[in-house]
Amino acid sequence: MQAAEYRALESLRDRRPVCIRALKPADRDAMLAAVGRTSDSSLYRRFFSPKHSFSEREVAYYMEVDFVSHVALAAELEESGQRVIAGGGRYIVIGPGCAEMAFAVDDPH
């Protein structure tokens, strides 16, 4: 399996199914919706500075992953009959054998 096709089914503590899968370019709107459900304080903890919006350049950077030096996974679940991205994680290689990692979950989840 290619990293860009990664998919694993898990269960949340409340037993609801969640799919952890590779982030895809088509997830752009769902990711922006997840950011919209994330409070300023949660965004501050994720980015270590105030973050109220993202430029198109930043959105492109976070969505265009190569699954070699920049890997991103999305946590997708069903809410009211719709699939939503509730969180995700990523790593970005910054040097040989070294990467920065980050995880985020929207506030409702």
Tab-separated table of C-alpha atoms in Angstrom:
chain	number	residue	atom	x	y	z
A	1	MET	CA	0.000	0.000	0.000
A	2	GLN	CA	1.267	3.474	-0.886
A	3	ALA	CA	1.414	5.971	1.977
A	4	ALA	CA	-0.960	8.254	0.058
A	5	GLU	CA	-3.566	5.459	0.227
A	6	TYR	CA	-3.204	4.763	3.973
A	7	ARG	CA	-6.474	3.939	5.743
A	8	ALA	CA	-7.209	2.391	9.141
A	9	LEU	CA	-10.549	1.907	10.885
A	10	GLU	CA	-10.614	2.459	14.641
A	11	SER	CA	-13.201	3.115	17.368
A	12	LEU	CA	-13.578	6.162	19.569
A	13	ARG	CA	-14.124	5.774	23.322
A	14	ASP	CA	-17.879	6.039	22.711
A	15	ARG	CA	-17.510	3.155	20.205
A	16	ARG	CA	-18.236	5.282	17.136
A	17	PRO	CA	-16.108	4.295	14.146
A	18	VAL	CA	-13.402	6.672	12.952
A	19	CYS	CA	-11.340	6.340	9.805
A	20	ILE	CA	-7.725	7.486	10.019
A	21	ARG	CA	-6.637	8.039	6.446
A	22	ALA	CA	-4.278	9.895	4.178
A	23	LEU	CA	-5.233	13.514	3.587
A	24	LYS	CA	-6.294	14.118	-0.019
A	25	PRO	CA	-6.493	17.334	-2.071
A	26	ALA	CA	-10.289	16.899	-2.222
A	27	ASP	CA	-10.375	17.324	1.595
A	28	ARG	CA	-9.697	21.068	1.357
A	29	ASP	CA	-13.228	22.223	2.256
A	30	ALA	CA	-13.609	19.618	5.015
A	31	MET	CA	-10.286	20.670	6.555
A	32	LEU	CA	-11.234	24.340	6.441
A	33	ALA	CA	-14.556	23.442	8.087
A	34	ALA	CA	-12.640	21.624	10.863
A	35	VAL	CA	-10.480	24.714	11.389
A	36	GLY	CA	-13.692	26.751	11.565
A	37	ARG	CA	-14.875	24.523	14.433
A	38	THR	CA	-11.611	25.083	16.308
A	39	SER	CA	-11.412	27.877	18.872
A	40	ASP	CA	-8.775	30.599	18.860
A	41	SER	CA	-7.241	29.116	22.015
A	42	SER	CA	-6.994	25.643	20.449
A	43	LEU	CA	-5.437	27.131	17.306
A	44	TYR	CA	-2.991	29.031	19.501
A	45	ARG	CA	-1.926	25.770	21.176
A	46	ARG	CA	-1.484	24.129	17.767
A	47	PHE	CA	0.465	26.955	16.077
A	48	PHE	CA	2.087	28.542	19.177
A	49	SER	CA	0.846	31.979	18.125
A	50	PRO	CA	-2.491	33.688	17.442
A	51	LYS	CA	-4.048	32.237	14.282
A	52	HIS	CA	-7.399	33.571	13.101
A	53	SER	CA	-7.258	32.659	9.410
A	54	PHE	CA	-5.080	31.077	6.771
A	55	SER	CA	-3.810	32.613	3.561
A	56	GLU	CA	-4.305	30.714	0.306
A	57	ARG	CA	-0.575	30.006	0.359
A	58	GLU	CA	-0.831	28.445	3.839
A	59	VAL	CA	-3.849	26.374	2.830
A	60	ALA	CA	-1.957	25.101	-0.212
A	61	TYR	CA	1.054	24.235	1.964
A	62	TYR	CA	-1.037	22.233	4.433
A	63	MET	CA	-3.034	20.461	1.711
A	64	GLU	CA	-0.254	19.637	-0.770
A	65	VAL	CA	1.537	16.774	0.951
A	66	ASP	CA	3.978	14.448	-0.815
A	67	PHE	CA	3.863	11.525	1.677
A	68	VAL	CA	7.656	11.457	1.734
A	69	SER	CA	8.862	14.551	3.575
A	70	HIS	CA	5.390	15.893	4.401
A	71	VAL	CA	2.813	13.357	5.584
A	72	ALA	CA	-0.713	14.222	6.738
A	73	LEU	CA	-3.510	12.021	8.067
A	74	ALA	CA	-7.143	12.943	8.677
A	75	ALA	CA	-9.498	11.541	11.321
A	76	GLU	CA	-12.871	11.227	9.609
A	77	LEU	CA	-16.142	10.253	11.260
A	78	GLU	CA	-19.853	10.487	10.669
A	79	GLU	CA	-21.874	13.327	12.191
A	80	SER	CA	-25.605	13.617	11.414
A	81	GLY	CA	-25.208	11.398	8.359
A	82	GLN	CA	-22.295	13.406	6.935
A	83	ARG	CA	-18.606	12.513	6.853
A	84	VAL	CA	-16.558	15.164	8.687
A	85	ILE	CA	-12.886	15.581	9.424
A	86	ALA	CA	-12.628	15.999	13.178
A	87	GLY	CA	-8.859	16.121	13.436
A	88	GLY	CA	-5.588	15.043	12.020
A	89	GLY	CA	-1.877	14.750	12.376
A	90	ARG	CA	1.127	15.422	10.244
A	91	TYR	CA	4.881	15.385	10.189
A	92	ILE	CA	7.284	17.419	8.128
A	93	VAL	CA	10.877	16.273	7.766
A	94	ILE	CA	13.257	19.066	8.745
A	95	GLY	CA	16.524	17.145	8.501
A	96	PRO	CA	17.956	13.644	8.255
A	97	GLY	CA	16.182	11.523	10.852
A	98	CYS	CA	14.322	14.547	12.252
A	99	ALA	CA	10.742	15.739	11.767
A	100	GLU	CA	8.280	18.127	13.349
A	101	MET	CA	4.952	16.549	14.322
A	102	ALA	CA	1.616	18.142	15.049
A	103	PHE	CA	-1.856	16.922	15.941
A	104	ALA	CA	-5.149	18.790	16.186
A	105	VAL	CA	-8.760	17.937	16.968
A	106	ASP	CA	-11.619	20.379	16.457
A	107	ASP	CA	-13.243	21.639	19.659
A	108	PRO	CA	-16.544	19.700	19.425
A	109	HIS	CA	-14.663	16.394	19.341
